[in-house]
């Protein structure tokens, strides 16, 4: 029986934002952070982590046991394990923007920067990622000493695949058959055909992937 937990967070230094420089940009997510700012082959500054408090927490609970029993020329072994793991992430990855100046407009990256000709800009809101997953397995084996010079080892392991669950429902899946048939989501009507989401007919709960129970591994 075991339990493991991992937890980490990030912090940085506040200085100024693009709004402080007069840029017409939304700075509400990170009022004193510049974001990752790059002038190609010249200089870079800032960080993609636009705010303090990015949190990564992982919990894992596990139980396992094995039993071995010798009967005559046989040594029988059986065992199994069960595990549940949970992960919670709060991420400020691009909420202060990622700015990039290349040489696309003037032929020089510094020229693009000095004339304010931005090449790419990405921004996102604070994101949250929640997942939980169960996994378990059972096995049985035999070591059979047939003669003094011949021993046979054989057994069978059952280990089904239980897909991750996303408790807040922020999950989607793509089905090629739905794509070929031109079937669109009833939950997000502007999504391309083939994509479907929780609430759509046939969507695997809050997993996006069907569980696979018939996973057997014989050995000899």
JSON list of C-alpha atoms in Angstrom, two decimals:
[
{"chain": "A", "resi": 1, "resn": "UNK", "atom": "CA", "xyz": [0.00, 0.00, 0.00]},
{"chain": "A", "resi": 2, "resn": "UNK", "atom": "CA", "xyz": [1.50, 3.35, -0.98]},
{"chain": "A", "resi": 3, "resn": "UNK", "atom": "CA", "xyz": [0.62, 6.99, -1.50]},
{"chain": "A", "resi": 4, "resn": "UNK", "atom": "CA", "xyz": [2.65, 9.56, -3.39]},
{"chain": "A", "resi": 5, "resn": "UNK", "atom": "CA", "xyz": [2.05, 13.28, -3.84]},
{"chain": "A", "resi": 6, "resn": "UNK", "atom": "CA", "xyz": [3.91, 15.82, -5.91]},
{"chain": "A", "resi": 7, "resn": "UNK", "atom": "CA", "xyz": [3.25, 19.53, -5.86]},
{"chain": "A", "resi": 8, "resn": "UNK", "atom": "CA", "xyz": [5.01, 22.46, -7.46]},
{"chain": "A", "resi": 9, "resn": "UNK", "atom": "CA", "xyz": [4.29, 26.09, -8.21]},
{"chain": "A", "resi": 10, "resn": "UNK", "atom": "CA", "xyz": [5.99, 29.00, -9.94]},
{"chain": "A", "resi": 11, "resn": "UNK", "atom": "CA", "xyz": [6.65, 32.62, -9.12]},
{"chain": "A", "resi": 12, "resn": "UNK", "atom": "CA", "xyz": [8.42, 35.49, -10.80]},
{"chain": "A", "resi": 13, "resn": "UNK", "atom": "CA", "xyz": [9.24, 39.17, -10.61]},
{"chain": "A", "resi": 14, "resn": "UNK", "atom": "CA", "xyz": [6.81, 41.90, -11.54]},
{"chain": "A", "resi": 15, "resn": "UNK", "atom": "CA", "xyz": [8.21, 44.73, -13.65]},
{"chain": "A", "resi": 16, "resn": "UNK", "atom": "CA", "xyz": [6.07, 46.20, -16.44]},
{"chain": "A", "resi": 17, "resn": "UNK", "atom": "CA", "xyz": [3.56, 45.07, -19.03]},
{"chain": "A", "resi": 18, "resn": "UNK", "atom": "CA", "xyz": [2.95, 45.91, -22.65]},
{"chain": "A", "resi": 19, "resn": "UNK", "atom": "CA", "xyz": [0.18, 48.27, -21.53]},
{"chain": "A", "resi": 20, "resn": "UNK", "atom": "CA", "xyz": [2.74, 50.25, -19.54]},
{"chain": "A", "resi": 21, "resn": "UNK", "atom": "CA", "xyz": [4.57, 50.75, -22.84]},
{"chain": "A", "resi": 22, "resn": "UNK", "atom": "CA", "xyz": [1.42, 52.03, -24.54]},
{"chain": "A", "resi": 23, "resn": "UNK", "atom": "CA", "xyz": [0.55, 48.90, -26.51]},
{"chain": "A", "resi": 24, "resn": "UNK", "atom": "CA", "xyz": [-3.15, 48.38, -27.23]},
{"chain": "A", "resi": 25, "resn": "UNK", "atom": "CA", "xyz": [-3.32, 44.98, -25.56]},
{"chain": "A", "resi": 26, "resn": "UNK", "atom": "CA", "xyz": [-5.40, 43.35, -22.81]},
{"chain": "A", "resi": 27, "resn": "UNK", "atom": "CA", "xyz": [-3.24, 43.19, -19.66]},
{"chain": "A", "resi": 28, "resn": "UNK", "atom": "CA", "xyz": [-5.88, 42.17, -17.13]},
{"chain": "A", "resi": 29, "resn": "UNK", "atom": "CA", "xyz": [-4.48, 38.65, -16.83]},
{"chain": "A", "resi": 30, "resn": "UNK", "atom": "CA", "xyz": [-0.94, 39.84, -16.06]},
{"chain": "A", "resi": 31, "resn": "UNK", "atom": "CA", "xyz": [-0.86, 43.59, -15.29]},
{"chain": "A", "resi": 32, "resn": "UNK", "atom": "CA", "xyz": [2.88, 43.62, -14.49]},
{"chain": "A", "resi": 33, "resn": "UNK", "atom": "CA", "xyz": [4.30, 40.96, -16.79]},
{"chain": "A", "resi": 34, "resn": "UNK", "atom": "CA", "xyz": [5.57, 41.30, -20.33]},
{"chain": "A", "resi": 35, "resn": "UNK", "atom": "CA", "xyz": [5.27, 37.71, -21.46]},
{"chain": "A", "resi": 36, "resn": "UNK", "atom": "CA", "xyz": [7.84, 36.01, -23.68]},
{"chain": "A", "resi": 37, "resn": "UNK", "atom": "CA", "xyz": [9.18, 38.74, -25.97]},
{"chain": "A", "resi": 38, "resn": "UNK", "atom": "CA", "xyz": [11.58, 37.74, -28.74]},
{"chain": "A", "resi": 39, "resn": "UNK", "atom": "CA", "xyz": [13.37, 39.62, -31.52]},
{"chain": "A", "resi": 40, "resn": "UNK", "atom": "CA", "xyz": [14.81, 36.86, -33.71]},
{"chain": "A", "resi": 41, "resn": "UNK", "atom": "CA", "xyz": [18.59, 36.40, -33.44]},
{"chain": "A", "resi": 42, "resn": "UNK", "atom": "CA", "xyz": [18.84, 39.59, -31.38]},
{"chain": "A", "resi": 43, "resn": "UNK", "atom": "CA", "xyz": [17.42, 39.45, -27.85]},
{"chain": "A", "resi": 44, "resn": "UNK", "atom": "CA", "xyz": [14.61, 38.02, -25.77]},
{"chain": "A", "resi": 45, "resn": "UNK", "atom": "CA", "xyz": [13.03, 38.88, -22.44]},
{"chain": "A", "resi": 46, "resn": "UNK", "atom": "CA", "xyz": [10.11, 38.06, -20.21]},
{"chain": "A", "resi": 47, "resn": "UNK", "atom": "CA", "xyz": [8.52, 34.70, -19.56]},
{"chain": "A", "resi": 48, "resn": "UNK", "atom": "CA", "xyz": [5.62, 32.73, -20.95]},
{"chain": "A", "resi": 49, "resn": "UNK", "atom": "CA", "xyz": [4.39, 32.33, -17.35]},
{"chain": "A", "resi": 50, "resn": "UNK", "atom": "CA", "xyz": [2.31, 35.47, -17.12]},
{"chain": "A", "resi": 51, "resn": "UNK", "atom": "CA", "xyz": [1.34, 35.15, -13.48]},
{"chain": "A", "resi": 52, "resn": "UNK", "atom": "CA", "xyz": [2.33, 33.64, -10.17]},
{"chain": "A", "resi": 53, "resn": "UNK", "atom": "CA", "xyz": [0.61, 30.62, -8.74]},
{"chain": "A", "resi": 54, "resn": "UNK", "atom": "CA", "xyz": [0.89, 28.09, -11.53]},
{"chain": "A", "resi": 55, "resn": "UNK", "atom": "CA", "xyz": [0.12, 24.93, -9.61]},
{"chain": "A", "resi": 56, "resn": "UNK", "atom": "CA", "xyz": [0.83, 21.31, -10.48]},
{"chain": "A", "resi": 57, "resn": "UNK", "atom": "CA", "xyz": [-0.49, 18.71, -8.02]},
{"chain": "A", "resi": 58, "resn": "UNK", "atom": "CA", "xyz": [-0.39, 14.97, -8.48]},
{"chain": "A", "resi": 59, "resn": "UNK", "atom": "CA", "xyz": [-1.74, 12.28, -6.14]},
{"chain": "A", "resi": 60, "resn": "UNK", "atom": "CA", "xyz": [-1.31, 8.54, -6.59]},
{"chain": "A", "resi": 61, "resn": "UNK", "atom": "CA", "xyz": [-2.79, 5.77, -4.42]},
{"chain": "A", "resi": 62, "resn": "UNK", "atom": "CA", "xyz": [-1.67, 2.20, -5.00]},
{"chain": "A", "resi": 63, "resn": "UNK", "atom": "CA", "xyz": [-2.23, -1.21, -3.44]},
{"chain": "A", "resi": 64, "resn": "UNK", "atom": "CA", "xyz": [-0.60, -4.45, -4.57]},
{"chain": "A", "resi": 65, "resn": "UNK", "atom": "CA", "xyz": [0.04, -7.95, -3.31]},
{"chain": "A", "resi": 66, "resn": "UNK", "atom": "CA", "xyz": [1.62, -11.21, -4.46]},
{"chain": "A", "resi": 67, "resn": "UNK", "atom": "CA", "xyz": [1.23, -14.76, -3.18]},
{"chain": "A", "resi": 68, "resn": "UNK", "atom": "CA", "xyz": [3.46, -17.72, -3.98]},
{"chain": "A", "resi": 69, "resn": "UNK", "atom": "CA", "xyz": [2.80, -21.36, -3.04]},
{"chain": "A", "resi": 70, "resn": "UNK", "atom": "CA", "xyz": [4.91, -24.45, -3.74]},
{"chain": "A", "resi": 71, "resn": "UNK", "atom": "CA", "xyz": [3.11, -27.74, -4.43]},
{"chain": "A", "resi": 72, "resn": "UNK", "atom": "CA", "xyz": [5.33, -30.62, -5.46]},
{"chain": "A", "resi": 73, "resn": "UNK", "atom": "CA", "xyz": [7.13, -29.67, -8.68]},
{"chain": "A", "resi": 74, "resn": "UNK", "atom": "CA", "xyz": [5.08, -26.50, -9.10]},
{"chain": "A", "resi": 75, "resn": "UNK", "atom": "CA", "xyz": [5.51, -23.00, -7.72]},
{"chain": "A", "resi": 76, "resn": "UNK", "atom": "CA", "xyz": [2.25, -21.16, -8.25]},
{"chain": "A", "resi": 77, "resn": "UNK", "atom": "CA", "xyz": [2.13, -17.37, -8.05]},
{"chain": "A", "resi": 78, "resn": "UNK", "atom": "CA", "xyz": [-0.83, -15.01, -8.15]},
{"chain": "A", "resi": 79, "resn": "UNK", "atom": "CA", "xyz": [-1.02, -11.28, -7.64]},
{"chain": "A", "resi": 80, "resn": "UNK", "atom": "CA", "xyz": [-2.55, -8.01, -8.58]},
{"chain": "A", "resi": 81, "resn": "UNK", "atom": "CA", "xyz": [-2.53, -4.29, -8.07]},
{"chain": "A", "resi": 82, "resn": "UNK", "atom": "CA", "xyz": [-4.91, -1.36, -8.18]},
{"chain": "A", "resi": 83, "resn": "UNK", "atom": "CA", "xyz": [-4.02, 2.30, -8.59]},
{"chain": "A", "resi": 84, "resn": "UNK", "atom": "CA", "xyz": [-5.82, 5.61, -8.89]},
{"chain": "A", "resi": 85, "resn": "UNK", "atom": "CA", "xyz": [-3.97, 8.74, -9.91]},
{"chain": "A", "resi": 86, "resn": "UNK", "atom": "CA", "xyz": [-5.21, 12.32, -9.97]},
{"chain": "A", "resi": 87, "resn": "UNK", "atom": "CA", "xyz": [-3.64, 15.41, -11.47]},
{"chain": "A", "resi": 88, "resn": "UNK", "atom": "CA", "xyz": [-4.64, 19.05, -11.12]},
{"chain": "A", "resi": 89, "resn": "UNK", "atom": "CA", "xyz": [-2.96, 21.86, -13.01]},
{"chain": "A", "resi": 90, "resn": "UNK", "atom": "CA", "xyz": [-3.62, 25.59, -13.07]},
{"chain": "A", "resi": 91, "resn": "UNK", "atom": "CA", "xyz": [-1.64, 27.23, -15.84]},
{"chain": "A", "resi": 92, "resn": "UNK", "atom": "CA", "xyz": [-0.97, 30.88, -16.75]},
{"chain": "A", "resi": 93, "resn": "UNK", "atom": "CA", "xyz": [1.07, 29.80, -19.75]},
{"chain": "A", "resi": 94, "resn": "UNK", "atom": "CA", "xyz": [0.40, 32.57, -22.30]},
{"chain": "A", "resi": 95, "resn": "UNK", "atom": "CA", "xyz": [-1.90, 35.03, -20.56]},
{"chain": "A", "resi": 96, "resn": "UNK", "atom": "CA", "xyz": [0.73, 37.79, -20.82]},
{"chain": "A", "resi": 97, "resn": "UNK", "atom": "CA", "xyz": [1.23, 37.03, -24.50]},
{"chain": "A", "resi": 98, "resn": "UNK", "atom": "CA", "xyz": [4.12, 35.61, -26.50]},
{"chain": "A", "resi": 99, "resn": "UNK", "atom": "CA", "xyz": [5.51, 38.25, -28.85]},
{"chain": "A", "resi": 100, "resn": "UNK", "atom": "CA", "xyz": [7.76, 37.56, -31.80]},
{"chain": "A", "resi": 101, "resn": "UNK", "atom": "CA", "xyz": [9.48, 39.88, -34.28]},
{"chain": "A", "resi": 102, "resn": "UNK", "atom": "CA", "xyz": [11.17, 38.34, -37.32]},
{"chain": "A", "resi": 103, "resn": "UNK", "atom": "CA", "xyz": [12.77, 39.85, -40.42]},
{"chain": "A", "resi": 104, "resn": "UNK", "atom": "CA", "xyz": [9.63, 39.28, -42.48]},
{"chain": "A", "resi": 105, "resn": "UNK", "atom": "CA", "xyz": [8.74, 42.94, -43.08]},
{"chain": "A", "resi": 106, "resn": "UNK", "atom": "CA", "xyz": [12.00, 44.90, -43.31]},
{"chain": "A", "resi": 107, "resn": "UNK", "atom": "CA", "xyz": [14.56, 42.15, -43.85]},
{"chain": "A", "resi": 108, "resn": "UNK", "atom": "CA", "xyz": [15.99, 42.64, -40.35]},
{"chain": "A", "resi": 109, "resn": "UNK", "atom": "CA", "xyz": [14.42, 41.44, -37.12]},
{"chain": "A", "resi": 110, "resn": "UNK", "atom": "CA", "xyz": [15.58, 44.59, -35.34]},
{"chain": "A", "resi": 111, "resn": "UNK", "atom": "CA", "xyz": [14.10, 46.63, -38.17]},
{"chain": "A", "resi": 112, "resn": "UNK", "atom": "CA", "xyz": [10.73, 44.93, -37.69]},
{"chain": "A", "resi": 113, "resn": "UNK", "atom": "CA", "xyz": [10.99, 45.61, -33.95]},
{"chain": "A", "resi": 114, "resn": "UNK", "atom": "CA", "xyz": [11.92, 49.28, -34.32]},
{"chain": "A", "resi": 115, "resn": "UNK", "atom": "CA", "xyz": [9.06, 49.89, -36.77]},
{"chain": "A", "resi": 116, "resn": "UNK", "atom": "CA", "xyz": [6.55, 47.95, -34.63]},
{"chain": "A", "resi": 117, "resn": "UNK", "atom": "CA", "xyz": [5.82, 45.29, -37.26]},
{"chain": "A", "resi": 118, "resn": "UNK", "atom": "CA", "xyz": [4.95, 42.30, -35.11]},
{"chain": "A", "resi": 119, "resn": "UNK", "atom": "CA", "xyz": [5.18, 38.89, -36.72]},
{"chain": "A", "resi": 120, "resn": "UNK", "atom": "CA", "xyz": [3.21, 36.71, -34.28]},
{"chain": "A", "resi": 121, "resn": "UNK", "atom": "CA", "xyz": [1.31, 37.29, -31.04]},
{"chain": "A", "resi": 122, "resn": "UNK", "atom": "CA", "xyz": [-0.39, 34.59, -28.99]},
{"chain": "A", "resi": 123, "resn": "UNK", "atom": "CA", "xyz": [-2.43, 35.04, -25.84]},
{"chain": "A", "resi": 124, "resn": "UNK", "atom": "CA", "xyz": [-4.57, 32.69, -23.77]},
{"chain": "A", "resi": 125, "resn": "UNK", "atom": "CA", "xyz": [-6.60, 32.74, -20.60]},
{"chain": "A", "resi": 126, "resn": "UNK", "atom": "CA", "xyz": [-5.61, 30.92, -17.44]},
{"chain": "A", "resi": 127, "resn": "UNK", "atom": "CA", "xyz": [-6.23, 27.23, -18.00]},
{"chain": "A", "resi": 128, "resn": "UNK", "atom": "CA", "xyz": [-7.17, 24.41, -15.67]},
{"chain": "A", "resi": 129, "resn": "UNK", "atom": "CA", "xyz": [-6.52, 20.75, -16.33]},
{"chain": "A", "resi": 130, "resn": "UNK", "atom": "CA", "xyz": [-8.08, 17.99, -14.22]},
{"chain": "A", "resi": 131, "resn": "UNK", "atom": "CA", "xyz": [-7.62, 14.29, -14.86]},
{"chain": "A", "resi": 132, "resn": "UNK", "atom": "CA", "xyz": [-8.14, 11.09, -12.91]},
{"chain": "A", "resi": 133, "resn": "UNK", "atom": "CA", "xyz": [-7.35, 7.54, -13.93]},
{"chain": "A", "resi": 134, "resn": "UNK", "atom": "CA", "xyz": [-7.88, 4.07, -12.51]},
{"chain": "A", "resi": 135, "resn": "UNK", "atom": "CA", "xyz": [-5.67, 1.17, -13.46]},
{"chain": "A", "resi": 136, "resn": "UNK", "atom": "CA", "xyz": [-5.48, -2.40, -12.21]},
{"chain": "A", "resi": 137, "resn": "UNK", "atom": "CA", "xyz": [-4.12, -5.78, -13.19]},
{"chain": "A", "resi": 138, "resn": "UNK", "atom": "CA", "xyz": [-4.17, -9.40, -12.06]},
{"chain": "A", "resi": 139, "resn": "UNK", "atom": "CA", "xyz": [-1.86, -12.25, -12.96]},
{"chain": "A", "resi": 140, "resn": "UNK", "atom": "CA", "xyz": [-1.18, -15.89, -12.34]},
{"chain": "A", "resi": 141, "resn": "UNK", "atom": "CA", "xyz": [1.90, -17.96, -13.16]},
{"chain": "A", "resi": 142, "resn": "UNK", "atom": "CA", "xyz": [3.46, -21.35, -12.61]},
{"chain": "A", "resi": 143, "resn": "UNK", "atom": "CA", "xyz": [7.07, -22.49, -12.50]},
{"chain": "A", "resi": 144, "resn": "UNK", "atom": "CA", "xyz": [6.93, -26.20, -13.27]},
{"chain": "A", "resi": 145, "resn": "UNK", "atom": "CA", "xyz": [10.07, -28.25, -12.78]},
{"chain": "A", "resi": 146, "resn": "UNK", "atom": "CA", "xyz": [9.33, -31.03, -15.25]},
{"chain": "A", "resi": 147, "resn": "UNK", "atom": "CA", "xyz": [12.72, -32.76, -14.90]},
{"chain": "A", "resi": 148, "resn": "UNK", "atom": "CA", "xyz": [16.05, -31.90, -13.29]},
{"chain": "A", "resi": 149, "resn": "UNK", "atom": "CA", "xyz": [17.11, -30.24, -16.56]},
{"chain": "A", "resi": 150, "resn": "UNK", "atom": "CA", "xyz": [13.82, -28.86, -17.83]},
{"chain": "A", "resi": 151, "resn": "UNK", "atom": "CA", "xyz": [11.67, -26.15, -16.23]},
{"chain": "A", "resi": 152, "resn": "UNK", "atom": "CA", "xyz": [8.64, -24.49, -17.79]},
{"chain": "A", "resi": 153, "resn": "UNK", "atom": "CA", "xyz": [7.46, -21.00, -16.83]},
{"chain": "A", "resi": 154, "resn": "UNK", "atom": "CA", "xyz": [4.01, -19.96, -18.00]},
{"chain": "A", "resi": 155, "resn": "UNK", "atom": "CA", "xyz": [1.31, -17.55, -16.92]},
{"chain": "A", "resi": 156, "resn": "UNK", "atom": "CA", "xyz": [-1.37, -15.08, -17.85]},
{"chain": "A", "resi": 157, "resn": "UNK", "atom": "CA", "xyz": [-1.72, -11.36, -17.08]},
{"chain": "A", "resi": 158, "resn": "UNK", "atom": "CA", "xyz": [-4.93, -9.34, -17.37]},
{"chain": "A", "resi": 159, "resn": "UNK", "atom": "CA", "xyz": [-4.43, -5.59, -17.53]},
{"chain": "A", "resi": 160, "resn": "UNK", "atom": "CA", "xyz": [-7.37, -3.62, -18.94]},
{"chain": "A", "resi": 161, "resn": "UNK", "atom": "CA", "xyz": [-6.95, -0.07, -20.16]},
{"chain": "A", "resi": 162, "resn": "UNK", "atom": "CA", "xyz": [-9.17, 2.37, -18.26]},
{"chain": "A", "resi": 163, "resn": "UNK", "atom": "CA", "xyz": [-9.11, 5.74, -19.97]},
{"chain": "A", "resi": 164, "resn": "UNK", "atom": "CA", "xyz": [-8.46, 8.97, -18.13]},
{"chain": "A", "resi": 165, "resn": "UNK", "atom": "CA", "xyz": [-11.50, 10.84, -16.86]},
{"chain": "A", "resi": 166, "resn": "UNK", "atom": "CA", "xyz": [-11.71, 14.62, -17.11]},
{"chain": "A", "resi": 167, "resn": "UNK", "atom": "CA", "xyz": [-14.10, 15.58, -14.28]},
{"chain": "A", "resi": 168, "resn": "UNK", "atom": "CA", "xyz": [-14.81, 19.11, -15.55]},
{"chain": "A", "resi": 169, "resn": "UNK", "atom": "CA", "xyz": [-15.76, 17.77, -19.00]},
{"chain": "A", "resi": 170, "resn": "UNK", "atom": "CA", "xyz": [-13.07, 19.70, -20.91]},
{"chain": "A", "resi": 171, "resn": "UNK", "atom": "CA", "xyz": [-12.40, 16.90, -23.32]},
{"chain": "A", "resi": 172, "resn": "UNK", "atom": "CA", "xyz": [-13.17, 16.10, -26.94]},
{"chain": "A", "resi": 173, "resn": "UNK", "atom": "CA", "xyz": [-12.52, 13.34, -29.42]},
{"chain": "A", "resi": 174, "resn": "UNK", "atom": "CA", "xyz": [-12.23, 12.83, -33.17]},
{"chain": "A", "resi": 175, "resn": "UNK", "atom": "CA", "xyz": [-13.95, 10.00, -35.02]},
{"chain": "A", "resi": 176, "resn": "UNK", "atom": "CA", "xyz": [-12.89, 9.36, -38.62]},
{"chain": "A", "resi": 177, "resn": "UNK", "atom": "CA", "xyz": [-16.15, 7.63, -39.47]},
{"chain": "A", "resi": 178, "resn": "UNK", "atom": "CA", "xyz": [-18.12, 10.67, -38.30]},
{"chain": "A", "resi": 179, "resn": "UNK", "atom": "CA", "xyz": [-15.80, 12.85, -40.34]},
{"chain": "A", "resi": 180, "resn": "UNK", "atom": "CA", "xyz": [-16.42, 10.82, -43.51]},
{"chain": "A", "resi": 181, "resn": "UNK", "atom": "CA", "xyz": [-20.17, 10.93, -42.94]},
{"chain": "A", "resi": 182, "resn": "UNK", "atom": "CA", "xyz": [-20.15, 14.68, -42.30]},
{"chain": "A", "resi": 183, "resn": "UNK", "atom": "CA", "xyz": [-21.58, 14.38, -38.77]},
{"chain": "A", "resi": 184, "resn": "UNK", "atom": "CA", "xyz": [-21.26, 17.56, -36.71]},
{"chain": "A", "resi": 185, "resn": "UNK", "atom": "CA", "xyz": [-21.38, 18.08, -32.95]},
{"chain": "A", "resi": 186, "resn": "UNK", "atom": "CA", "xyz": [-24.68, 19.09, -31.38]},
{"chain": "A", "resi": 187, "resn": "UNK", "atom": "CA", "xyz": [-22.79, 20.73, -28.49]},
{"chain": "A", "resi": 188, "resn": "UNK", "atom": "CA", "xyz": [-20.42, 22.92, -30.54]},
{"chain": "A", "resi": 189, "resn": "UNK", "atom": "CA", "xyz": [-22.15, 23.42, -33.85]},
{"chain": "A", "resi": 190, "resn": "UNK", "atom": "CA", "xyz": [-19.24, 25.36, -35.41]},
{"chain": "A", "resi": 191, "resn": "UNK", "atom": "CA", "xyz": [-16.75, 22.55, -34.80]},
{"chain": "A", "resi": 192, "resn": "UNK", "atom": "CA", "xyz": [-15.54, 20.64, -37.89]},
{"chain": "A", "resi": 193, "resn": "UNK", "atom": "CA", "xyz": [-17.21, 17.34, -38.72]},
{"chain": "A", "resi": 194, "resn": "UNK", "atom": "CA", "xyz": [-15.75, 14.36, -36.88]},
{"chain": "A", "resi": 195, "resn": "UNK", "atom": "CA", "xyz": [-15.12, 16.23, -33.64]},
{"chain": "A", "resi": 196, "resn": "UNK", "atom": "CA", "xyz": [-17.53, 15.48, -30.82]},
{"chain": "A", "resi": 197, "resn": "UNK", "atom": "CA", "xyz": [-17.83, 16.39, -27.16]},
{"chain": "A", "resi": 198, "resn": "UNK", "atom": "CA", "xyz": [-19.50, 15.36, -23.88]},
{"chain": "A", "resi": 199, "resn": "UNK", "atom": "CA", "xyz": [-23.25, 15.42, -24.49]},
{"chain": "A", "resi": 200, "resn": "UNK", "atom": "CA", "xyz": [-22.98, 14.29, -28.11]},
{"chain": "A", "resi": 201, "resn": "UNK", "atom": "CA", "xyz": [-24.50, 10.86, -28.88]},
{"chain": "A", "resi": 202, "resn": "UNK", "atom": "CA", "xyz": [-21.92, 8.12, -28.52]},
{"chain": "A", "resi": 203, "resn": "UNK", "atom": "CA", "xyz": [-19.33, 10.22, -26.72]},
{"chain": "A", "resi": 204, "resn": "UNK", "atom": "CA", "xyz": [-17.48, 8.08, -24.11]},
{"chain": "A", "resi": 205, "resn": "UNK", "atom": "CA", "xyz": [-18.65, 9.85, -20.92]},
{"chain": "A", "resi": 206, "resn": "UNK", "atom": "CA", "xyz": [-16.01, 12.38, -19.81]},
{"chain": "A", "resi": 207, "resn": "UNK", "atom": "CA", "xyz": [-13.14, 10.34, -21.22]},
{"chain": "A", "resi": 208, "resn": "UNK", "atom": "CA", "xyz": [-13.07, 10.78, -24.96]},
{"chain": "A", "resi": 209, "resn": "UNK", "atom": "CA", "xyz": [-11.68, 7.24, -25.32]},
{"chain": "A", "resi": 210, "resn": "UNK", "atom": "CA", "xyz": [-13.44, 3.93, -24.76]},
{"chain": "A", "resi": 211, "resn": "UNK", "atom": "CA", "xyz": [-12.13, 1.58, -22.07]},
{"chain": "A", "resi": 212, "resn": "UNK", "atom": "CA", "xyz": [-10.41, -1.59, -23.30]},
{"chain": "A", "resi": 213, "resn": "UNK", "atom": "CA", "xyz": [-11.18, -4.54, -21.05]},
{"chain": "A", "resi": 214, "resn": "UNK", "atom": "CA", "xyz": [-9.97, -7.50, -23.10]},
{"chain": "A", "resi": 215, "resn": "UNK", "atom": "CA", "xyz": [-6.25, -6.96, -22.61]},
{"chain": "A", "resi": 216, "resn": "UNK", "atom": "CA", "xyz": [-4.67, -10.35, -21.87]},
{"chain": "A", "resi": 217, "resn": "UNK", "atom": "CA", "xyz": [-0.97, -11.18, -22.02]},
{"chain": "A", "resi": 218, "resn": "UNK", "atom": "CA", "xyz": [-0.08, -14.89, -21.96]},
{"chain": "A", "resi": 219, "resn": "UNK", "atom": "CA", "xyz": [3.53, -15.97, -21.67]},
{"chain": "A", "resi": 220, "resn": "UNK", "atom": "CA", "xyz": [5.46, -19.23, -21.77]}
]
